[in-house]
PDB file of C-alpha atoms and ligand atoms in Angstrom:
ATOM      1  CA  UNK A   1     -44.831 133.271  39.181  1.00 82.00           C
ATOM      2  CA  UNK A   2     -47.350 133.681  36.368  1.00 93.00           C
ATOM      3  CA  UNK A   3     -48.663 131.717  33.607  1.00 96.00           C
ATOM      4  CA  UNK A   4     -50.430 132.708  30.350  1.00 97.00           C
ATOM      5  CA  UNK A   5     -53.288 130.772  28.644  1.00 98.00           C
ATOM      6  CA  UNK A   6     -53.979 131.210  25.021  1.00 97.00           C
ATOM      7  CA  UNK A   7     -57.603 131.753  24.087  1.00 98.00           C
ATOM      8  CA  UNK A   8     -58.191 131.603  20.261  1.00 97.00           C
ATOM      9  CA  UNK A   9     -60.568 134.071  18.886  1.00 97.00           C
ATOM     10  CA  UNK A  10     -62.080 134.927  15.364  1.00 97.00           C
ATOM     11  CA  UNK A  11     -59.523 133.667  12.687  1.00 95.00           C
ATOM     12  CA  UNK A  12     -56.095 133.978  14.072  1.00 97.00           C
ATOM     13  CA  UNK A  13     -56.211 135.979  17.292  1.00 97.00           C
ATOM     14  CA  UNK A  14     -55.192 135.037  20.675  1.00 98.00           C
ATOM     15  CA  UNK A  15     -56.633 136.490  23.851  1.00 98.00           C
ATOM     16  CA  UNK A  16     -54.152 136.035  26.692  1.00 98.00           C
ATOM     17  CA  UNK A  17     -55.384 135.038  30.349  1.00 98.00           C
ATOM     18  CA  UNK A  18     -52.084 135.762  32.406  1.00 98.00           C
ATOM     19  CA  UNK A  19     -52.883 134.337  35.881  1.00 97.00           C
ATOM     20  CA  UNK A  20     -50.758 134.017  39.256  1.00 96.00           C
ATOM     21  CA  UNK A  21     -50.679 131.033  41.494  1.00 94.00           C
ATOM     22  CA  UNK A  22     -53.926 131.771  43.122  1.00 95.00           C
ATOM     23  CA  UNK A  23     -55.581 131.808  39.578  1.00 96.00           C
ATOM     24  CA  UNK A  24     -56.139 135.594  39.798  1.00 97.00           C
ATOM     25  CA  UNK A  25     -56.145 136.599  36.165  1.00 98.00           C
ATOM     26  CA  UNK A  26     -55.695 139.572  33.842  1.00 98.00           C
ATOM     27  CA  UNK A  27     -57.494 139.291  30.458  1.00 98.00           C
ATOM     28  CA  UNK A  28     -55.316 140.738  27.638  1.00 98.00           C
ATOM     29  CA  UNK A  29     -57.054 142.247  24.717  1.00 98.00           C
ATOM     30  CA  UNK A  30     -60.291 140.650  24.692  1.00 98.00           C
ATOM     31  CA  UNK A  31     -61.894 141.298  21.315  1.00 98.00           C
ATOM     32  CA  UNK A  32     -64.572 138.628  21.867  1.00 98.00           C
ATOM     33  CA  UNK A  33     -66.198 137.909  25.192  1.00 98.00           C
ATOM     34  CA  UNK A  34     -67.830 134.503  24.615  1.00 98.00           C
ATOM     35  CA  UNK A  35     -64.529 132.289  24.375  1.00 98.00           C
ATOM     36  CA  UNK A  36     -63.014 134.263  27.212  1.00 98.00           C
ATOM     37  CA  UNK A  37     -65.853 133.696  29.536  1.00 98.00           C
ATOM     38  CA  UNK A  38     -65.844 129.994  28.548  1.00 98.00           C
ATOM     39  CA  UNK A  39     -61.982 129.665  29.307  1.00 98.00           C
ATOM     40  CA  UNK A  40     -62.247 131.445  32.566  1.00 98.00           C
ATOM     41  CA  UNK A  41     -64.947 128.779  33.688  1.00 98.00           C
ATOM     42  CA  UNK A  42     -63.075 125.946  32.241  1.00 98.00           C
ATOM     43  CA  UNK A  43     -59.711 126.831  34.094  1.00 98.00           C
ATOM     44  CA  UNK A  44     -61.517 128.093  37.371  1.00 98.00           C
ATOM     45  CA  UNK A  45     -59.784 131.557  36.883  1.00 98.00           C
ATOM     46  CA  UNK A  46     -60.975 134.889  38.725  1.00 96.00           C
ATOM     47  CA  UNK A  47     -60.449 137.868  36.543  1.00 97.00           C
ATOM     48  CA  UNK A  48     -59.171 140.995  38.352  1.00 97.00           C
ATOM     49  CA  UNK A  49     -58.184 143.374  35.621  1.00 98.00           C
ATOM     50  CA  UNK A  50     -58.457 143.776  31.672  1.00 98.00           C
ATOM     51  CA  UNK A  51     -55.261 145.086  29.833  1.00 98.00           C
ATOM     52  CA  UNK A  52     -55.677 146.742  26.523  1.00 98.00           C
ATOM     53  CA  UNK A  53     -52.763 147.399  24.240  1.00 98.00           C
ATOM     54  CA  UNK A  54     -54.562 149.488  21.512  1.00 98.00           C
ATOM     55  CA  UNK A  55     -57.983 150.522  20.381  1.00 98.00           C
ATOM     56  CA  UNK A  56     -58.796 147.936  17.245  1.00 98.00           C
ATOM     57  CA  UNK A  57     -62.021 146.103  17.602  1.00 98.00           C
ATOM     58  CA  UNK A  58     -60.327 142.640  17.723  1.00 98.00           C
ATOM     59  CA  UNK A  59     -58.655 143.773  20.834  1.00 98.00           C
ATOM     60  CA  UNK A  60     -61.566 145.680  22.549  1.00 98.00           C
ATOM     61  CA  UNK A  61     -64.977 144.294  21.161  1.00 98.00           C
ATOM     62  CA  UNK A  62     -65.576 141.855  24.170  1.00 98.00           C
ATOM     63  CA  UNK A  63     -64.772 144.274  27.004  1.00 98.00           C
ATOM     64  CA  UNK A  64     -68.459 145.251  27.591  1.00 98.00           C
ATOM     65  CA  UNK A  65     -69.760 141.783  27.925  1.00 98.00           C
ATOM     66  CA  UNK A  66     -66.858 140.736  30.213  1.00 98.00           C
ATOM     67  CA  UNK A  67     -67.437 143.768  32.425  1.00 98.00           C
ATOM     68  CA  UNK A  68     -71.257 142.998  32.656  1.00 98.00           C
ATOM     69  CA  UNK A  69     -70.236 139.808  34.238  1.00 97.00           C
ATOM     70  CA  UNK A  70     -67.039 140.823  36.108  1.00 97.00           C
ATOM     71  CA  UNK A  71     -66.721 144.362  36.970  1.00 97.00           C
ATOM     72  CA  UNK A  72     -63.004 144.815  36.938  1.00 97.00           C
ATOM     73  CA  UNK A  73     -60.807 147.790  36.103  1.00 97.00           C
ATOM     74  CA  UNK A  74     -59.825 148.362  32.436  1.00 98.00           C
ATOM     75  CA  UNK A  75     -56.146 149.523  32.024  1.00 98.00           C
ATOM     76  CA  UNK A  76     -55.410 150.794  28.710  1.00 98.00           C
ATOM     77  CA  UNK A  77     -53.424 153.328  26.639  1.00 98.00           C
ATOM     78  CA  UNK A  78     -53.701 157.105  27.486  1.00 98.00           C
ATOM     79  CA  UNK A  79     -53.098 158.287  23.893  1.00 97.00           C
ATOM     80  CA  UNK A  80     -56.113 156.279  22.483  1.00 98.00           C
ATOM     81  CA  UNK A  81     -59.858 156.653  22.756  1.00 96.00           C
ATOM     82  CA  UNK A  82     -61.334 153.326  24.311  1.00 97.00           C
ATOM     83  CA  UNK A  83     -64.400 154.362  26.294  1.00 96.00           C
ATOM     84  CA  UNK A  84     -64.465 151.349  28.552  1.00 97.00           C
ATOM     85  CA  UNK A  85     -60.698 152.189  29.880  1.00 98.00           C
ATOM     86  CA  UNK A  86     -60.745 153.201  33.465  1.00 97.00           C
ATOM     87  CA  UNK A  87     -57.058 153.777  33.874  1.00 97.00           C
ATOM     88  CA  UNK A  88     -55.269 155.475  31.275  1.00 98.00           C
ATOM     89  CA  UNK A  89     -51.459 154.457  30.921  1.00 98.00           C
ATOM     90  CA  UNK A  90     -48.341 156.272  29.865  1.00 98.00           C
ATOM     91  CA  UNK A  91     -44.912 155.327  28.876  1.00 98.00           C
ATOM     92  CA  UNK A  92     -42.665 154.159  31.932  1.00 98.00           C
ATOM     93  CA  UNK A  93     -45.539 153.795  34.390  1.00 98.00           C
ATOM     94  CA  UNK A  94     -45.299 150.858  36.638  1.00 97.00           C
ATOM     95  CA  UNK A  95     -48.738 149.171  37.402  1.00 97.00           C
ATOM     96  CA  UNK A  96     -49.700 146.741  40.391  1.00 96.00           C
ATOM     97  CA  UNK A  97     -52.455 144.584  39.248  1.00 94.00           C
ATOM     98  CA  UNK A  98     -55.121 144.957  42.067  1.00 87.00           C
ATOM     99  CA  UNK A  99     -55.131 142.029  44.526  1.00 88.00           C
ATOM    100  CA  UNK A 100     -52.314 140.075  42.889  1.00 92.00           C
ATOM    101  CA  UNK A 101     -48.532 140.488  43.170  1.00 91.00           C
ATOM    102  CA  UNK A 102     -48.364 141.042  39.250  1.00 96.00           C
ATOM    103  CA  UNK A 103     -46.603 144.131  38.370  1.00 97.00           C
ATOM    104  CA  UNK A 104     -45.796 145.753  34.713  1.00 98.00           C
ATOM    105  CA  UNK A 105     -44.075 148.453  33.102  1.00 98.00           C
ATOM    106  CA  UNK A 106     -45.940 150.240  30.344  1.00 98.00           C
ATOM    107  CA  UNK A 107     -44.020 150.753  27.256  1.00 98.00           C
ATOM    108  CA  UNK A 108     -45.206 153.191  24.593  1.00 98.00           C
ATOM    109  CA  UNK A 109     -44.536 151.250  21.263  1.00 98.00           C
ATOM    110  CA  UNK A 110     -46.469 153.412  18.364  1.00 98.00           C
ATOM    111  CA  UNK A 111     -46.563 152.366  14.746  1.00 98.00           C
ATOM    112  CA  UNK A 112     -49.549 149.904  14.361  1.00 98.00           C
ATOM    113  CA  UNK A 113     -51.592 152.434  15.818  1.00 98.00           C
ATOM    114  CA  UNK A 114     -50.522 155.853  17.334  1.00 98.00           C
ATOM    115  CA  UNK A 115     -51.079 155.280  21.061  1.00 98.00           C
ATOM    116  CA  UNK A 116     -50.304 151.430  20.988  1.00 98.00           C
ATOM    117  CA  UNK A 117     -48.663 150.246  24.409  1.00 98.00           C
ATOM    118  CA  UNK A 118     -47.006 147.024  25.610  1.00 98.00           C
ATOM    119  CA  UNK A 119     -46.907 145.376  29.044  1.00 98.00           C
ATOM    120  CA  UNK A 120     -43.598 144.234  30.484  1.00 98.00           C
ATOM    121  CA  UNK A 121     -43.175 142.233  33.786  1.00 97.00           C
ATOM    122  CA  UNK A 122     -42.342 138.700  35.202  1.00 97.00           C
ATOM    123  CA  UNK A 123     -40.060 138.025  32.320  1.00 97.00           C
ATOM    124  CA  UNK A 124     -43.242 138.429  29.966  1.00 98.00           C
ATOM    125  CA  UNK A 125     -44.156 140.956  27.426  1.00 98.00           C
ATOM    126  CA  UNK A 126     -47.493 141.490  26.295  1.00 98.00           C
ATOM    127  CA  UNK A 127     -47.174 143.339  23.064  1.00 98.00           C
ATOM    128  CA  UNK A 128     -50.573 143.164  20.906  1.00 98.00           C
ATOM    129  CA  UNK A 129     -49.941 143.991  17.183  1.00 98.00           C
ATOM    130  CA  UNK A 130     -46.518 145.482  17.642  1.00 98.00           C
ATOM    131  CA  UNK A 131     -43.936 142.820  17.346  1.00 98.00           C
ATOM    132  CA  UNK A 132     -45.233 139.390  15.925  1.00 98.00           C
ATOM    133  CA  UNK A 133     -43.472 135.961  16.242  1.00 98.00           C
ATOM    134  CA  UNK A 134     -41.161 136.420  12.953  1.00 98.00           C
ATOM    135  CA  UNK A 135     -42.820 139.677  11.878  1.00 98.00           C
ATOM    136  CA  UNK A 136     -44.375 142.993  12.989  1.00 98.00           C
ATOM    137  CA  UNK A 137     -47.648 144.666  12.947  1.00 98.00           C
ATOM    138  CA  UNK A 138     -49.010 146.747   9.911  1.00 98.00           C
ATOM    139  CA  UNK A 139     -48.469 150.387  10.064  1.00 98.00           C
ATOM    140  CA  UNK A 140     -52.069 151.566  10.181  1.00 98.00           C
ATOM    141  CA  UNK A 141     -51.467 155.008  11.907  1.00 98.00           C
ATOM    142  CA  UNK A 142     -47.853 155.249  12.639  1.00 96.00           C
ATOM    143  CA  UNK A 143     -44.649 155.934  10.505  1.00 96.00           C
ATOM    144  CA  UNK A 144     -41.713 153.458   9.855  1.00 97.00           C
ATOM    145  CA  UNK A 145     -39.500 155.373  11.938  1.00 97.00           C
ATOM    146  CA  UNK A 146     -41.948 155.171  15.010  1.00 98.00           C
ATOM    147  CA  UNK A 147     -42.351 151.426  14.543  1.00 98.00           C
ATOM    148  CA  UNK A 148     -38.540 150.840  13.902  1.00 98.00           C
ATOM    149  CA  UNK A 149     -37.921 152.718  17.271  1.00 98.00           C
ATOM    150  CA  UNK A 150     -40.949 150.914  19.051  1.00 98.00           C
ATOM    151  CA  UNK A 151     -39.221 147.557  17.993  1.00 98.00           C
ATOM    152  CA  UNK A 152     -35.780 148.694  19.064  1.00 98.00           C
ATOM    153  CA  UNK A 153     -37.073 149.607  22.204  1.00 98.00           C
ATOM    154  CA  UNK A 154     -38.573 146.024  22.624  1.00 98.00           C
ATOM    155  CA  UNK A 155     -35.360 144.435  21.366  1.00 98.00           C
ATOM    156  CA  UNK A 156     -33.483 145.935  24.497  1.00 98.00           C
ATOM    157  CA  UNK A 157     -35.467 143.890  26.834  1.00 98.00           C
ATOM    158  CA  UNK A 158     -33.588 140.806  28.196  1.00 98.00           C
ATOM    159  CA  UNK A 159     -33.222 137.970  25.515  1.00 98.00           C
ATOM    160  CA  UNK A 160     -35.070 135.538  27.698  1.00 98.00           C
ATOM    161  CA  UNK A 161     -38.474 137.484  27.812  1.00 98.00           C
ATOM    162  CA  UNK A 162     -41.354 135.604  26.520  1.00 98.00           C
ATOM    163  CA  UNK A 163     -43.111 137.402  23.768  1.00 98.00           C
ATOM    164  CA  UNK A 164     -46.791 137.071  23.684  1.00 98.00           C
ATOM    165  CA  UNK A 165     -48.342 138.814  20.620  1.00 98.00           C
ATOM    166  CA  UNK A 166     -51.870 138.604  19.607  1.00 97.00           C
ATOM    167  CA  UNK A 167     -52.099 136.831  16.227  1.00 98.00           C
ATOM    168  CA  UNK A 168     -50.837 133.387  14.956  1.00 98.00           C
ATOM    169  CA  UNK A 169     -49.218 134.987  11.836  1.00 98.00           C
ATOM    170  CA  UNK A 170     -45.810 133.013  12.363  1.00 98.00           C
ATOM    171  CA  UNK A 171     -45.920 130.700   9.471  1.00 98.00           C
ATOM    172  CA  UNK A 172     -46.552 133.491   6.953  1.00 97.00           C
ATOM    173  CA  UNK A 173     -44.185 135.721   8.692  1.00 98.00           C
ATOM    174  CA  UNK A 174     -41.453 133.218   8.587  1.00 98.00           C
ATOM    175  CA  UNK A 175     -42.032 132.523   4.905  1.00 98.00           C
ATOM    176  CA  UNK A 176     -41.199 136.265   4.418  1.00 98.00           C
ATOM    177  CA  UNK A 177     -38.262 135.966   6.717  1.00 98.00           C
ATOM    178  CA  UNK A 178     -36.811 133.260   4.653  1.00 98.00           C
ATOM    179  CA  UNK A 179     -37.057 135.204   1.552  1.00 97.00           C
ATOM    180  CA  UNK A 180     -35.029 138.028   3.165  1.00 97.00           C
ATOM    181  CA  UNK A 181     -32.474 135.720   4.750  1.00 98.00           C
ATOM    182  CA  UNK A 182     -32.374 132.432   3.070  1.00 97.00           C
ATOM    183  CA  UNK A 183     -28.960 131.537   4.551  1.00 97.00           C
ATOM    184  CA  UNK A 184     -29.888 132.252   8.373  1.00 98.00           C
ATOM    185  CA  UNK A 185     -29.471 128.738  10.105  1.00 98.00           C
ATOM    186  CA  UNK A 186     -31.462 129.684  13.202  1.00 98.00           C
ATOM    187  CA  UNK A 187     -34.269 130.781  10.877  1.00 98.00           C
ATOM    188  CA  UNK A 188     -34.425 127.446   9.142  1.00 98.00           C
ATOM    189  CA  UNK A 189     -34.411 125.671  12.259  1.00 98.00           C
ATOM    190  CA  UNK A 190     -37.396 127.936  13.606  1.00 98.00           C
ATOM    191  CA  UNK A 191     -39.380 127.227  10.513  1.00 98.00           C
ATOM    192  CA  UNK A 192     -39.041 123.490  11.027  1.00 98.00           C
ATOM    193  CA  UNK A 193     -40.261 123.871  14.732  1.00 98.00           C
ATOM    194  CA  UNK A 194     -42.923 126.155  13.758  1.00 98.00           C
ATOM    195  CA  UNK A 195     -44.191 123.960  10.969  1.00 98.00           C
ATOM    196  CA  UNK A 196     -44.418 121.023  13.496  1.00 98.00           C
ATOM    197  CA  UNK A 197     -46.357 123.043  15.986  1.00 98.00           C
ATOM    198  CA  UNK A 198     -48.939 124.169  13.418  1.00 97.00           C
ATOM    199  CA  UNK A 199     -49.231 120.478  11.979  1.00 97.00           C
ATOM    200  CA  UNK A 200     -50.387 119.697  15.412  1.00 97.00           C
ATOM    201  CA  UNK A 201     -52.466 122.764  15.816  1.00 95.00           C
ATOM    202  CA  UNK A 202     -50.553 124.228  18.628  1.00 96.00           C
ATOM    203  CA  UNK A 203     -49.791 127.834  19.057  1.00 97.00           C
ATOM    204  CA  UNK A 204     -46.218 129.054  18.065  1.00 98.00           C
ATOM    205  CA  UNK A 205     -46.470 131.757  20.774  1.00 98.00           C
ATOM    206  CA  UNK A 206     -44.844 132.668  23.000  1.00 98.00           C
ATOM    207  CA  UNK A 207     -41.343 133.150  21.423  1.00 98.00           C
ATOM    208  CA  UNK A 208     -38.439 134.915  23.378  1.00 98.00           C
ATOM    209  CA  UNK A 209     -36.825 138.169  22.470  1.00 98.00           C
ATOM    210  CA  UNK A 210     -33.433 136.272  22.007  1.00 98.00           C
ATOM    211  CA  UNK A 211     -35.173 134.105  19.224  1.00 98.00           C
ATOM    212  CA  UNK A 212     -36.799 137.096  17.578  1.00 98.00           C
ATOM    213  CA  UNK A 213     -33.420 138.958  17.498  1.00 98.00           C
ATOM    214  CA  UNK A 214     -31.872 135.968  15.644  1.00 98.00           C
ATOM    215  CA  UNK A 215     -34.690 135.250  13.176  1.00 98.00           C
ATOM    216  CA  UNK A 216     -37.143 138.115  12.841  1.00 98.00           C
ATOM    217  CA  UNK A 217     -35.839 140.279   9.880  1.00 98.00           C
ATOM    218  CA  UNK A 218     -37.730 143.415  11.346  1.00 98.00           C
ATOM    219  CA  UNK A 219     -35.086 143.320  14.193  1.00 98.00           C
ATOM    220  CA  UNK A 220     -32.309 142.645  11.940  1.00 98.00           C
ATOM    221  CA  UNK A 221     -32.207 145.845   9.922  1.00 97.00           C
ATOM    222  CA  UNK A 222     -28.343 146.175  10.615  1.00 96.00           C
ATOM    223  CA  UNK A 223     -27.479 142.700   9.369  1.00 96.00           C
ATOM    224  CA  UNK A 224     -25.727 142.696   5.973  1.00 95.00           C
ATOM    225  CA  UNK A 225     -28.046 140.326   4.449  1.00 95.00           C
ATOM    226  CA  UNK A 226     -31.118 141.942   5.496  1.00 96.00           C
ATOM    227  CA  UNK A 227     -29.914 145.138   4.143  1.00 95.00           C
ATOM    228  CA  UNK A 228     -29.143 143.669   0.847  1.00 94.00           C
ATOM    229  CA  UNK A 229     -32.503 142.303   0.668  1.00 95.00           C
ATOM    230  CA  UNK A 230     -33.986 145.599   1.484  1.00 94.00           C
ATOM    231  CA  UNK A 231     -31.873 147.134  -1.336  1.00 93.00           C
ATOM    232  CA  UNK A 232     -33.302 144.589  -3.858  1.00 91.00           C
ATOM    233  CA  UNK A 233     -36.758 145.578  -2.716  1.00 89.00           C
ATOM    234  CA  UNK A 234     -36.604 149.363  -2.575  1.00 85.00           C
ATOM    235  CA  UNK A 235     -37.118 151.871  -5.224  1.00 75.00           C
ATOM    236  CA  UNK A 236     -34.547 153.992  -3.511  1.00 77.00           C
ATOM    237  CA  UNK A 237     -31.577 152.302  -1.805  1.00 83.00           C
ATOM    238  CA  UNK A 238     -32.019 152.382   2.136  1.00 82.00           C
ATOM    239  CA  UNK A 239     -29.196 154.034   3.954  1.00 86.00           C
ATOM    240  CA  UNK A 240     -29.991 153.925   7.561  1.00 93.00           C
ATOM    241  CA  UNK A 241     -31.479 150.938   9.551  1.00 95.00           C
ATOM    242  CA  UNK A 242     -34.981 152.584   9.794  1.00 95.00           C
ATOM    243  CA  UNK A 243     -34.986 152.886   6.009  1.00 95.00           C
ATOM    244  CA  UNK A 244     -34.044 149.125   5.641  1.00 96.00           C
ATOM    245  CA  UNK A 245     -37.056 148.660   7.991  1.00 97.00           C
ATOM    246  CA  UNK A 246     -39.358 150.818   6.039  1.00 96.00           C
ATOM    247  CA  UNK A 247     -38.355 148.798   2.771  1.00 95.00           C
ATOM    248  CA  UNK A 248     -38.950 145.450   4.346  1.00 96.00           C
ATOM    249  CA  UNK A 249     -42.339 146.456   5.700  1.00 97.00           C
ATOM    250  CA  UNK A 250     -43.546 148.062   2.427  1.00 95.00           C
ATOM    251  CA  UNK A 251     -42.483 144.650   0.758  1.00 95.00           C
ATOM    252  CA  UNK A 252     -44.202 142.347   3.208  1.00 96.00           C
ATOM    253  CA  UNK A 253     -47.416 144.224   2.700  1.00 95.00           C
ATOM    254  CA  UNK A 254     -47.444 143.097  -0.740  1.00 92.00           C
ATOM    255  CA  UNK A 255     -45.687 139.590  -0.037  1.00 92.00           C
TER     256      UNK A 255
HETATM  257 ZN1   ZN B   1     -54.490 145.829  15.645  1.00 68.05          ZN
END
């Protein structure tokens, strides 16, 4: 049994503290050390490892100060250059977090960055800036086809999987989703629920894979309404589902 605590950082990042019943904790994507150290003390958590999904500074900038206080292993992507990483992970690798019963499978999910990885285990997905609640990451280094394939890989996980992404972008993402699929009843219900959470200043995360498949347009590129929206957005009518994805992503960049 594991639990995750959201540590807000910067404007809209979440750093996740995933811990077991004995409070042994993995720190996921610590862009900033100070709020992490404060939360560890507040919740009486003992860090045993740092997990990194990709190299961006808002996910890695706090590693040094955390290691100065807690010299724990840092597990991160093999295909990105992150000097603090002590164990470089490849697709399909299974990791056992030291001195805990936590185990995760590593998934290669390129698109936002070229070597981005996600961690899946205990009905939990830690996916950094790949899949967001109601949306997906920008394509800084990868191609639309790469990101489409990464999201399809994530969509094949069990529907009950809890999705822990790294930013609170949900309201904006769902505004775009509603422009794509104005007649999606599940989406309208989700928007109402998310607006309520944000009015109370609560995180909208985690969601589930099932919820994302019903409401996130980037996981719905085969749906007729999503396809029709992509045709309206694109200069060239998209033919395949990955071209629908590319048209949506490009439109969202300017939304
Ligand atoms: Zn990023």
